[in-house]
Coordinates of C-alpha atoms and ligand atoms in Angstrom, one line a residue:
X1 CA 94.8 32.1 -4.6
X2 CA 94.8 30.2 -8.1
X3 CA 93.8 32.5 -11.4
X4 CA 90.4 30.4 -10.9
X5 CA 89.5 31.2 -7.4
X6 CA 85.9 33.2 -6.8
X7 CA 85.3 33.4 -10.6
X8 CA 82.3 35.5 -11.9
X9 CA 80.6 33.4 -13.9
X10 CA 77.8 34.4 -16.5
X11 CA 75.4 32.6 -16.2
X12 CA 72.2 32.6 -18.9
X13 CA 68.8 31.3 -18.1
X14 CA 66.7 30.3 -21.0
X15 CA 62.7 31.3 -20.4
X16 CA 61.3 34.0 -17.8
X17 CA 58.7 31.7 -16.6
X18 CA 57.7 30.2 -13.0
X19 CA 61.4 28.2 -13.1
X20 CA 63.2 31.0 -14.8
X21 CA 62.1 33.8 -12.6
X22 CA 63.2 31.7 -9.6
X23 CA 66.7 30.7 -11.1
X24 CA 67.4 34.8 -11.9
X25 CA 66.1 35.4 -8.3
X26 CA 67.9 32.9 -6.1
X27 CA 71.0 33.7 -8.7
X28 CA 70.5 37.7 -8.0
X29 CA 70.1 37.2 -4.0
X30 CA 73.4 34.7 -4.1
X31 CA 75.1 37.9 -5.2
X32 CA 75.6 37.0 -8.9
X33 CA 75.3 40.4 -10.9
X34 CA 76.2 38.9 -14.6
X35 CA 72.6 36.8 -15.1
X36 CA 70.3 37.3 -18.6
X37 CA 67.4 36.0 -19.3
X38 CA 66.4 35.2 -22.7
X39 CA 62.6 34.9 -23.5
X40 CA 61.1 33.7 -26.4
X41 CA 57.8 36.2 -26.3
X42 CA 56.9 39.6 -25.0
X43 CA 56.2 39.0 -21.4
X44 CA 56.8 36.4 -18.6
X45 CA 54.7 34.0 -17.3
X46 CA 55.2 30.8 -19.1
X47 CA 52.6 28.5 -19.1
X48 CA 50.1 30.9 -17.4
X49 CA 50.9 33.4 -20.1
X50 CA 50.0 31.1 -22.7
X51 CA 46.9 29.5 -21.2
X52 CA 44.2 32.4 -21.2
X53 CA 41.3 29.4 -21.3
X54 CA 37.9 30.3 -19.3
X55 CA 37.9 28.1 -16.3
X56 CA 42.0 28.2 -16.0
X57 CA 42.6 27.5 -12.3
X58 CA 45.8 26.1 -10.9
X59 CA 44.3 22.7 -8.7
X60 CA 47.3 23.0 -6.6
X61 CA 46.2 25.1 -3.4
X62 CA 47.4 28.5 -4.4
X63 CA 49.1 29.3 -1.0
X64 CA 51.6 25.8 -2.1
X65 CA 51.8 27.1 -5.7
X66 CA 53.6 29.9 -4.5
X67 CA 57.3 30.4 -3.8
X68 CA 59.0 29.8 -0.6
X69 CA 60.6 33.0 -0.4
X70 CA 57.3 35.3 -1.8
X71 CA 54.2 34.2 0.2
X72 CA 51.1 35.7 -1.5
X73 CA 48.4 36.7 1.5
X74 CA 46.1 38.1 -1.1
X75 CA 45.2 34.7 -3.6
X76 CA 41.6 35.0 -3.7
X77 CA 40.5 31.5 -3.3
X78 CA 41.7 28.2 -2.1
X79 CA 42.6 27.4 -5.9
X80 CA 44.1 30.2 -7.5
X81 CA 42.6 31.2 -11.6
X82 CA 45.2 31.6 -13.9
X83 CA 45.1 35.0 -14.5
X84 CA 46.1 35.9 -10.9
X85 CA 49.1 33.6 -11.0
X86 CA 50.1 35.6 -13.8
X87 CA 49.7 38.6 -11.7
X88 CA 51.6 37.1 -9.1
X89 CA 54.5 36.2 -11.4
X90 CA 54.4 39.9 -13.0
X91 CA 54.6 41.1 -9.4
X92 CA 57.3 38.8 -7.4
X93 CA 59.5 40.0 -11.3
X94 CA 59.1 43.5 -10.4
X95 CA 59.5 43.2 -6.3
X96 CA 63.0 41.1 -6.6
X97 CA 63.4 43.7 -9.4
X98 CA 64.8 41.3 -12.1
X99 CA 62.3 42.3 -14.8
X100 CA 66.0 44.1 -16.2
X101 CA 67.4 40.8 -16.5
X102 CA 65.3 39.7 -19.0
X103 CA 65.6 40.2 -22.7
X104 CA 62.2 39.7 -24.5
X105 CA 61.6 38.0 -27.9
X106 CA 65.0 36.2 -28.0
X107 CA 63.9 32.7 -28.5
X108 CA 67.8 30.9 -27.7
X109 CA 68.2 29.0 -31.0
X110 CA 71.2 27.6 -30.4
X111 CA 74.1 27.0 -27.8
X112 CA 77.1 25.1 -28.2
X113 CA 80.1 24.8 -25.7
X114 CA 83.2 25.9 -27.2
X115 CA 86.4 26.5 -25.3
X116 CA 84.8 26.2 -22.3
X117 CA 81.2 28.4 -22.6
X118 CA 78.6 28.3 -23.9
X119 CA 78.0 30.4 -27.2
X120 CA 74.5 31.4 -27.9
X121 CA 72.4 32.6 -30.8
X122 CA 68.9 33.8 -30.4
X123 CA 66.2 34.1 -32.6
X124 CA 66.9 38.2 -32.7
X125 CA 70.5 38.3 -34.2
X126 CA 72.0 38.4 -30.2
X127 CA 75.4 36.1 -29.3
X128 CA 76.3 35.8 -26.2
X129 CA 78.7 33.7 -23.8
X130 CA 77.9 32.2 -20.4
X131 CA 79.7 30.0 -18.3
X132 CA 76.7 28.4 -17.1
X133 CA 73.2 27.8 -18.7
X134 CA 69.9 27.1 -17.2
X135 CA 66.9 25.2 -19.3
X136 CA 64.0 26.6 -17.4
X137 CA 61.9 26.0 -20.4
X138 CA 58.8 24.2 -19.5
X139 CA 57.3 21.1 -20.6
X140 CA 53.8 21.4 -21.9
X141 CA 54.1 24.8 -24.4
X142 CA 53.8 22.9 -28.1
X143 CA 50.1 22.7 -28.2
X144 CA 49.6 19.3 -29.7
X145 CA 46.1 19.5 -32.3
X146 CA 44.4 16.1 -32.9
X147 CA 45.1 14.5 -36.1
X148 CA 41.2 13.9 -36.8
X149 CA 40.1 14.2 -41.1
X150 CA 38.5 17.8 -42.1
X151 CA 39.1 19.2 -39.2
X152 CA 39.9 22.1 -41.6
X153 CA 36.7 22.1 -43.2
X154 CA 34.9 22.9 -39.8
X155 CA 32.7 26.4 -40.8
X156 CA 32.9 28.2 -37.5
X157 CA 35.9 28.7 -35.3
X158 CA 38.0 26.3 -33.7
X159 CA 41.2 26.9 -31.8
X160 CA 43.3 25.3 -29.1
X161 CA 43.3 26.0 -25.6
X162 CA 46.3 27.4 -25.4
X163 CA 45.9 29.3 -28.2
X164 CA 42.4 30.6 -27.2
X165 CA 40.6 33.7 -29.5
X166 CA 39.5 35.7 -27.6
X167 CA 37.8 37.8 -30.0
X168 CA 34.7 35.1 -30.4
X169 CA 32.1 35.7 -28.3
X170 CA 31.1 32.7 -26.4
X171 CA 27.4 33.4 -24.7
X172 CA 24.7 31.6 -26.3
X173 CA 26.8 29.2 -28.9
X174 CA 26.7 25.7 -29.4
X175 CA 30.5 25.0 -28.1
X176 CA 32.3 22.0 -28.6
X177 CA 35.1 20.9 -26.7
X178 CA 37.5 17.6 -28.0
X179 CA 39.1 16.2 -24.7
X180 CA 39.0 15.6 -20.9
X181 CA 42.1 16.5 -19.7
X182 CA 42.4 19.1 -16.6
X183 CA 42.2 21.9 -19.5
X184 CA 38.9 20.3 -21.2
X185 CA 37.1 19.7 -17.8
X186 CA 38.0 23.5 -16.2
X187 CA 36.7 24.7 -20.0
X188 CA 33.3 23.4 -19.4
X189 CA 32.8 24.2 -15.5
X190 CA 33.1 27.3 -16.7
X191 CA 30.7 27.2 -19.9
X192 CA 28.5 25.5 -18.9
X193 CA 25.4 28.1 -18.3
X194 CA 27.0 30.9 -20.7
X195 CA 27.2 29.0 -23.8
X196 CA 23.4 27.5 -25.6
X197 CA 24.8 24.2 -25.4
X198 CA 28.2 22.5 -24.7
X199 CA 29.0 19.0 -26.0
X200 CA 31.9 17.3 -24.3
X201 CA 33.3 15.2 -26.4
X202 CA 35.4 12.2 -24.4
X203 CA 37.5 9.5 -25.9
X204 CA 38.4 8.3 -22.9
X205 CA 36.8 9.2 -19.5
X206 CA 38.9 10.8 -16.5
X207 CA 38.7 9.8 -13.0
X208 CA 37.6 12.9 -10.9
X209 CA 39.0 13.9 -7.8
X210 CA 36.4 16.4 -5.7
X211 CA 37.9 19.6 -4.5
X212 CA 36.4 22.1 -2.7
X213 CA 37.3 25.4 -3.8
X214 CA 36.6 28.1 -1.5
X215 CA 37.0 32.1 -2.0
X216 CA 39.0 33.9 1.0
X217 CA 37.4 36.2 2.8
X218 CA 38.7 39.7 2.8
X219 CA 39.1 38.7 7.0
X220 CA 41.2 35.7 6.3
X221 CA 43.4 37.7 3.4
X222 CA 44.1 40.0 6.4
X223 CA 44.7 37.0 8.8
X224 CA 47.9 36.1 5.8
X225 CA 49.1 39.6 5.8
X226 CA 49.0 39.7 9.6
X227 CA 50.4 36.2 10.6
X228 CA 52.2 34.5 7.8
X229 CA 52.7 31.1 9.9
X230 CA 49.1 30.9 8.7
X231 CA 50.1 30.6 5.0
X232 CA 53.1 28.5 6.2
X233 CA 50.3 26.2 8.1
X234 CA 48.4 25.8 4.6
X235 CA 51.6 25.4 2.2
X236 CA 53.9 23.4 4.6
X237 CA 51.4 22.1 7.5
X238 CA 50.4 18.2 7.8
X239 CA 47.3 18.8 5.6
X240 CA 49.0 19.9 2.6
X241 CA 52.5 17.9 2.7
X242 CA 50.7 14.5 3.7
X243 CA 48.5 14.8 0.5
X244 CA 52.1 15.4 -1.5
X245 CA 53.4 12.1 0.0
X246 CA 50.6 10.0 0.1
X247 CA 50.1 10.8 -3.4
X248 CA 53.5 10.3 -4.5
X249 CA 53.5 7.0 -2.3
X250 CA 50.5 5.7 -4.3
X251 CA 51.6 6.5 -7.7
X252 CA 55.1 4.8 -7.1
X253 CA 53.6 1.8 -5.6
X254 CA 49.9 0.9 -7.3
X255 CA 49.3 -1.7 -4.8
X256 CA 50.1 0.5 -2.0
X257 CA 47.0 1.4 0.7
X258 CA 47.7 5.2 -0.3
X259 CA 46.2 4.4 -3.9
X260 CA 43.7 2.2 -2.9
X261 CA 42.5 5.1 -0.9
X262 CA 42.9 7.5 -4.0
X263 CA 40.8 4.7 -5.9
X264 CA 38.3 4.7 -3.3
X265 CA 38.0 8.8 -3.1
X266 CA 37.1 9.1 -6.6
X267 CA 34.7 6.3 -7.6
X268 CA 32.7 7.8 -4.4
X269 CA 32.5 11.1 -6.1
X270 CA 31.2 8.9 -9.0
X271 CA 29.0 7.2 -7.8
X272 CA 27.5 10.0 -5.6
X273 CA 27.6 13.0 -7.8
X274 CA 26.2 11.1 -11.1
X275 CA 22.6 10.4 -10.5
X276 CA 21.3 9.3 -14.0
X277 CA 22.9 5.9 -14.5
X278 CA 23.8 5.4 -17.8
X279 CA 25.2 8.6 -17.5
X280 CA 27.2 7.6 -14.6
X281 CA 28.2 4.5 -16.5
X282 CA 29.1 6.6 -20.1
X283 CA 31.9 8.9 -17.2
X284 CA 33.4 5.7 -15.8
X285 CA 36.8 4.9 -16.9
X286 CA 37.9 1.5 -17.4
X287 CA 41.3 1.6 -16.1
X288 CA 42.6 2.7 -13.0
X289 CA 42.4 6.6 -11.1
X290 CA 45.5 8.1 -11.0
X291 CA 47.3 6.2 -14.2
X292 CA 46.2 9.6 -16.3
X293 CA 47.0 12.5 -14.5
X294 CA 44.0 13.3 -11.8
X295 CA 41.5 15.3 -12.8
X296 CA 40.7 17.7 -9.8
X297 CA 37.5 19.4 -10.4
X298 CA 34.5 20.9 -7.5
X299 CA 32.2 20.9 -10.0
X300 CA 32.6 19.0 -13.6
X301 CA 29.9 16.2 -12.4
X302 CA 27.4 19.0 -11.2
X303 CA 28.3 20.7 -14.8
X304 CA 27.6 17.6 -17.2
X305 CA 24.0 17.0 -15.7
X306 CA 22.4 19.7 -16.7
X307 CA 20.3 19.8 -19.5
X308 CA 22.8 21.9 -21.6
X309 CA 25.6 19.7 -21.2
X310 CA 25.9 16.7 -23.2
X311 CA 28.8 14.3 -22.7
X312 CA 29.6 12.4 -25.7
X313 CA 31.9 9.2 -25.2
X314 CA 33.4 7.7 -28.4
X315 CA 35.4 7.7 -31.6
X316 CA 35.2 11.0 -33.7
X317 CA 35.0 9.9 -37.5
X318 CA 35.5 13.2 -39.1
X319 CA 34.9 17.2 -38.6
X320 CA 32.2 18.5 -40.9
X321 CA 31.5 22.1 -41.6
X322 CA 28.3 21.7 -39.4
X323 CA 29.9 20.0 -36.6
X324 CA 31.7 16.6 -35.3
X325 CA 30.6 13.4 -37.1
X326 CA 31.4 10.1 -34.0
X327 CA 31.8 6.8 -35.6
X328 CA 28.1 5.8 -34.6
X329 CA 27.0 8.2 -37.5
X330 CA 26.0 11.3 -34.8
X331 CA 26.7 14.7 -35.9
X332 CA 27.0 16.7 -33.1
X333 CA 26.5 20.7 -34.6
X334 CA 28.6 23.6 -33.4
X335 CA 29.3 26.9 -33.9
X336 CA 32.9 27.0 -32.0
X337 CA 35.4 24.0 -31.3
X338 CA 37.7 24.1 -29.0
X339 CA 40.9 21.2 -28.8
X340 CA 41.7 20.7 -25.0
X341 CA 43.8 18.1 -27.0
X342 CA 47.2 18.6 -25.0
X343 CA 50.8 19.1 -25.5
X344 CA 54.1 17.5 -27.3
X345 CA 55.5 17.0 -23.8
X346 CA 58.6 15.9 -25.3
X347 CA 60.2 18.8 -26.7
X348 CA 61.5 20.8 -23.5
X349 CA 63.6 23.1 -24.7
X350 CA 63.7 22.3 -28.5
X351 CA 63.5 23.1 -31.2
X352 CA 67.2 24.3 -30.0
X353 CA 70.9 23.6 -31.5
X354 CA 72.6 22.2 -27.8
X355 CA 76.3 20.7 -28.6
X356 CA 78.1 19.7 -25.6
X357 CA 81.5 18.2 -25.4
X358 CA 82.9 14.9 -26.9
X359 CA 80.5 15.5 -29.5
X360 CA 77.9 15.1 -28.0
X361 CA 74.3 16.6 -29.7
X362 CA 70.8 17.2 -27.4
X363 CA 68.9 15.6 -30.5
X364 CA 70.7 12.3 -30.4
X365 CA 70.9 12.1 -27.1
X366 CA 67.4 12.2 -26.8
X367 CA 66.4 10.4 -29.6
X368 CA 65.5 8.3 -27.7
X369 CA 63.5 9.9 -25.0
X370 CA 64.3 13.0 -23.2
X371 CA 66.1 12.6 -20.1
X372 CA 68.3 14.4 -17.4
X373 CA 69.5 12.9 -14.2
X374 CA 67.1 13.8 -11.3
X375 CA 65.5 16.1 -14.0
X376 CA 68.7 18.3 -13.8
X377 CA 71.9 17.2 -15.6
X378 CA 73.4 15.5 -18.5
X379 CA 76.6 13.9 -19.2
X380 CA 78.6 15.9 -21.8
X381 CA 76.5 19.2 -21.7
X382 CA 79.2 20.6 -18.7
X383 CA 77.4 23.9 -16.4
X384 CA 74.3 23.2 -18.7
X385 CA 71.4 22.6 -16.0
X386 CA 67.6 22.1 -16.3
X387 CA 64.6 22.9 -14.2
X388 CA 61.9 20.9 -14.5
X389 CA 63.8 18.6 -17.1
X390 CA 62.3 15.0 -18.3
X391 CA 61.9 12.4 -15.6
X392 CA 61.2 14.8 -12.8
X393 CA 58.6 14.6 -10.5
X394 CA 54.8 15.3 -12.1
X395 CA 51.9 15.0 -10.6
X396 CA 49.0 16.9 -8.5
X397 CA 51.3 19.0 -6.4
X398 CA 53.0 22.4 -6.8
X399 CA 56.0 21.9 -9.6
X400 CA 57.3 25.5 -7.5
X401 CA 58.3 23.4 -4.5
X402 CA 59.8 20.7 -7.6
X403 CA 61.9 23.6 -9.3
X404 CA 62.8 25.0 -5.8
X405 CA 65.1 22.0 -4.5
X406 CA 66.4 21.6 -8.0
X407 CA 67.7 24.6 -7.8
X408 CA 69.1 24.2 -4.3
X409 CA 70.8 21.5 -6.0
X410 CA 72.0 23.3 -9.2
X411 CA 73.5 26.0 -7.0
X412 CA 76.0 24.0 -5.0
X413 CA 77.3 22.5 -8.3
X414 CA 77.2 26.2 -9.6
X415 CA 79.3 26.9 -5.9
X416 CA 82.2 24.3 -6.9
X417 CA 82.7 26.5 -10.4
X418 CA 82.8 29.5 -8.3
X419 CA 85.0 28.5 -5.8
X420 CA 88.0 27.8 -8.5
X421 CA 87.8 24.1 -8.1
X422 CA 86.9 23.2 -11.7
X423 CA 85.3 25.2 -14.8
X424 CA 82.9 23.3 -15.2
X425 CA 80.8 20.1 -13.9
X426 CA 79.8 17.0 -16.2
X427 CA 77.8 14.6 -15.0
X428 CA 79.2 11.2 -16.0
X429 CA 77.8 9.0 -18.2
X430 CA 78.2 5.9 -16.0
X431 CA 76.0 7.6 -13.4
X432 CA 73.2 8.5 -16.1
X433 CA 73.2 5.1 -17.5
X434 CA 72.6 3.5 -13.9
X435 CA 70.4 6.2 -13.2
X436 CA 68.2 5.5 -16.7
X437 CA 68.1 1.9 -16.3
X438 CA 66.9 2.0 -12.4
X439 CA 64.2 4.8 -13.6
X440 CA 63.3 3.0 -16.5
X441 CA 62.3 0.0 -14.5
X442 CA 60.8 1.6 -11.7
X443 CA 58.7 4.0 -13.9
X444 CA 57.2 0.3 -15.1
X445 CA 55.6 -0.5 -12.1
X446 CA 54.2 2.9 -10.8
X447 CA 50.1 3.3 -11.3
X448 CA 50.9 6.2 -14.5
X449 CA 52.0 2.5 -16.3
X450 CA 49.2 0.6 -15.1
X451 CA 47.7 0.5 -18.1
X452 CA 46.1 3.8 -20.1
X453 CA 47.2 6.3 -22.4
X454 CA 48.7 9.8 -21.4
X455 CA 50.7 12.6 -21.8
X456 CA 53.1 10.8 -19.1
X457 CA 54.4 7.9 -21.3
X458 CA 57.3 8.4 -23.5
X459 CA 57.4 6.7 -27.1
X460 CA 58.0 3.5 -25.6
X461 CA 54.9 3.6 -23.3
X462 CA 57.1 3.9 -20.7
X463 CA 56.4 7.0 -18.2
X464 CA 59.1 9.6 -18.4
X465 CA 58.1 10.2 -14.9
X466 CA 60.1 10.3 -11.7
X467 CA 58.6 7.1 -10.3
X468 CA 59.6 7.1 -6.6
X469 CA 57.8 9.3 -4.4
X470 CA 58.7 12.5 -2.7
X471 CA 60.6 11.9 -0.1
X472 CA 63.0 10.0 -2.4
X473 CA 63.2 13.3 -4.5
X474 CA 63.9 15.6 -1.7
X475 CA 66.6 13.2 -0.3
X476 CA 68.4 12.9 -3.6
X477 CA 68.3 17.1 -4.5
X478 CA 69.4 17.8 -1.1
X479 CA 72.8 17.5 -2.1
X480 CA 74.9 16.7 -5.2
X481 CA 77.0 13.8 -4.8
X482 CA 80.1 14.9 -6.0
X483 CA 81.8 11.8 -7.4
X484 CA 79.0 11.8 -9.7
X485 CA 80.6 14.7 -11.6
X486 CA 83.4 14.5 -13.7
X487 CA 85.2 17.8 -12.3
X488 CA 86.9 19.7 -15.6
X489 CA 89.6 21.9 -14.4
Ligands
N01_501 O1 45.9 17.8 -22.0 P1 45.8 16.2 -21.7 P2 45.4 19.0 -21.0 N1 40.6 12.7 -30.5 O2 47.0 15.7 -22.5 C1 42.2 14.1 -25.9 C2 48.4 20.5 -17.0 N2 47.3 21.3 -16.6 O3 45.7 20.2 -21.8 O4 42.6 10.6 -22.9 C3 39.9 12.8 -29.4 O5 45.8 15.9 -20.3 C4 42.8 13.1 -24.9 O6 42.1 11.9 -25.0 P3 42.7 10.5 -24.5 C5 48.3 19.2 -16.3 O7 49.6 18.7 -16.0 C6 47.3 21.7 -15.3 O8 44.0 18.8 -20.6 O9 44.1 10.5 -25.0 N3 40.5 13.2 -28.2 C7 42.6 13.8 -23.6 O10 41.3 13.7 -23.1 C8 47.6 18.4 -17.4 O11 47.8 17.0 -17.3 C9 46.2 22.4 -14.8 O12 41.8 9.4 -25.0 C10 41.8 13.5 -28.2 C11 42.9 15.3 -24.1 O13 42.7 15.3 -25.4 C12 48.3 18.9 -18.6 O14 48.4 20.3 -18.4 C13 45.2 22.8 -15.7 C14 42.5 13.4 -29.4 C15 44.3 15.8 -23.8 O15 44.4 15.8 -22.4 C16 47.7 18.7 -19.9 O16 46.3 18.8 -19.8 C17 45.2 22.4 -17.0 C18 41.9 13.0 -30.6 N4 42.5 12.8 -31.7 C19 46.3 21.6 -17.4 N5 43.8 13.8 -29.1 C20 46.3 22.8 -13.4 O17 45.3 23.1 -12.8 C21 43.8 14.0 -27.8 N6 42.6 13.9 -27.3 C22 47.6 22.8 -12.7

């Protein structure tokens, strides 16, 4: 047996939300004792940490936003509200008992490979080593506030959604809300009633998708606990998977019948849910459903005709003290304003020092754009691995089942370092390159470049998107293709 046979490798996970927790899990059940996990704020969670917004609701059906190995019989309705997912998170932590892994307030500043590990500095004075590191950092968690004039000068308060205050009392104000993303849309479903008047104000209107969102009884709750091949019939049965891959078939070929269907779905729920027609007409987008991502909402068009609900579609010229001045000269007044404004969806794990080998430096290499092959790896950053890293698959389906087969994938690269084979595992750079070029071009032609603006495109208006569909992405994670990997003994 060579000195390198059946090494223990440490292995460091950066971020203890959905993609971290499953990386410590499937690294604690694979019998690998030396795992941290170093997270940048007080509790886990991620994203549904962060988002507290009224209204937040995963539109993925809960029972497929869930992971394979910790079925959930209890979700209370078909779409899950965020603060039950954080629940859920909390509680898979404590049942695969990792929560120990995890050390809390240690944002990872920096991590540069020398002499084969990885040397790491967080934001608390810690320095660790680890053979192999895993980017399980998110995408969307650098709110990104509009640049509109004075929007200092507003008199009453004003906060983003995912930095939401909860100490101002909503019922009865005038509430405005800047943008129509899935955030904005949830925020005034759920308003919509409490406050005196909401004001939506839309530079761009969405496509809406209808779905139904039905509580679970307490009967059918018991029916999951008794009979789990009922979850398995809602998370992997024909009615759920066939949405995934029709979906994913439409977005990676506009022309396909699968979009045209998607088209057809939700300029029916248009035309039938909008009764007023100029209203109708102010809510209809000019580009095509799906090139944003798809707003999924049971009730938003049901919300914005009622008399307290005023959609505003235009250009905002300034924010005043009293309220939002458009560029038609109407001051809309408010008393709160909320930004459902979005995210940098560029940064990923930065702001973070990562030197590989060769000299090679995270920033530069993304100067560009931020990219990983299949969302995973990168030449000259050896053992370092991302979940949910640029150009993998987004969309309306669960980014669980997403993080899930990249890790399957991850692990049987982790396997070869294990087995004494090599130290590490470098993508090469050929294999990027090809990779880039073929994704570039294909990410072109799918329906998120068909012509609108989103969080999707990269700074070249190109999307940074995995653009072929899902089967294409589960046949390339199933396994690694060795001769890709420069193998560094
Ligand atoms: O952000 P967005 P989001 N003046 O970037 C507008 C996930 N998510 O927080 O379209 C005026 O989609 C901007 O207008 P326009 C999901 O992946 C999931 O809503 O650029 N408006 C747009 O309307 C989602 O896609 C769930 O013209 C301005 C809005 O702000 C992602 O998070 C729930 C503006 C930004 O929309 C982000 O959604 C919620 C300006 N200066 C979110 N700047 C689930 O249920 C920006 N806008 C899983």
């Amino acid at each position: 047996m060579s000195e390198t046979q059946h090494r223990k490798l440490r292995v460091a996970v950066i971020g203890a939300g959905m993609a971290g927790i499953l990386a410590a899990i499937r690294l604690k059940q694979g019998g690998r004792h030396d795992v941290v996990v170093y997270e940048k704020a007080d509790r886990i969670g991620g994203t549904w940490r962060e988002n507290t917004y009224p209204g937040l609701n995963c539109d993925v059906p809960a029972h497929a936003y869930t992971y394979s190995f910790a079925p959930n019989p209890d979700w209370s309705s078909f779409l899950a509200p965020g603060p039950e997912i954080q629940r859920y998170f909390e509680n898979v932590v404590d049942n695969f008992a990792i929560r120990p892994l995890i050390r809390f307030n240690q944002a990872i500043t920096s991590c540069i490979h020398r002499d084969g590990r990885w040397n790491i500095e967080t934001s608390g004075g810690l320095h660790d080593e680890a053979d192999i590191v895993i980017a399980a950092t998110g995408v969307l968690h650098h709110p990104s506030p509009p640049a509109i004039t004075g929007l200092e000068t507003f008199a009453g308060d004003r906060f983003h959604t995912a930095r939401w205050d909860h100490s101002v009392p909503l019922d009865g104000k005038r509430i405005g809300i800047i943008g129509n993303g899935s955030t904005g849309v949830q925020i005034v479903s759920a308003l919509a009633g409490r406050a005196a008047k909401i004001t939506h104000i839309q530079r761009t209107p969405q496509w809406i998708m209808p779905m139904p969102n039905d509580p679970y009884t307490d009967e059918q709750r018991e029916a999951f606990r008794q009979n789990p091949a009922l979850i398995d019939q809602i998370r992997y049965g024909e009615q759920y998977t066939s949405l995934v891959r029709r979906f994913t078939d439409g977005v990676s070929d506009p022309d396909s019948t699968q979009m045209a269907e998607i088209e057809t779905v939700c300029r029916n729920n248009l035309e039938a849910s909008v009764q007023d027609p100029e209203l109708r007409e102010r809510l209809r987008p000019n580009y095509r459903a799906a090139c944003k991502r798809l707003i999924y909402s049971p009730d938003y068009y049901q919300m914005v005709q009622r008399p307290d609900v005023e959609v505003v579609v235009g250009r905002i010229e300034r924010v005043e003290p009293e309220g939002v001045r458009m560029v038609d000269g109407s001051l809309h007044e408010l008393d709160i304003l909320v930004l459902a404004t979005g995210f940098h969806a560029n940064r990923f794990m930065r702001p973070m020092t990562i030197q590989g080998i060769n000299g090679a430096d995270l920033e530069t290499f993304w100067s560009r754009n931020p990219t990983a092959y299949l969302g995973v790896a990168m030449p000259d950053f050896p053992n370092l691995f991302l979940l949910n890293g640029p150009t993998g698959p987004v969309g309306n389906f669960s980014l669980i089942d997403i993080a899930e087969r990249q890790w399957a994938y991850i692990e049987q690269l982790i396997a070869q370092v294990e087995s004494g084979k090599c130290r590490a595992v470098n993508l090469k750079t050929e294999v990027m390159q090809d990779y880039d070029q073929r994704r570039v071009e294909a990410a072109k032609k799918t329906i998120f470049g068909s012509g609108c603006a989103s969080w999707y495109l990269d700074a070249n208006g190109v999307p940074a998107t995995w653009p072929w569909n899902y089967d294409a992405f589960a046949t390339q994670t199933a396994a690694p293709k060795l001769e890709e990997f420069e193998l560094i003994g």
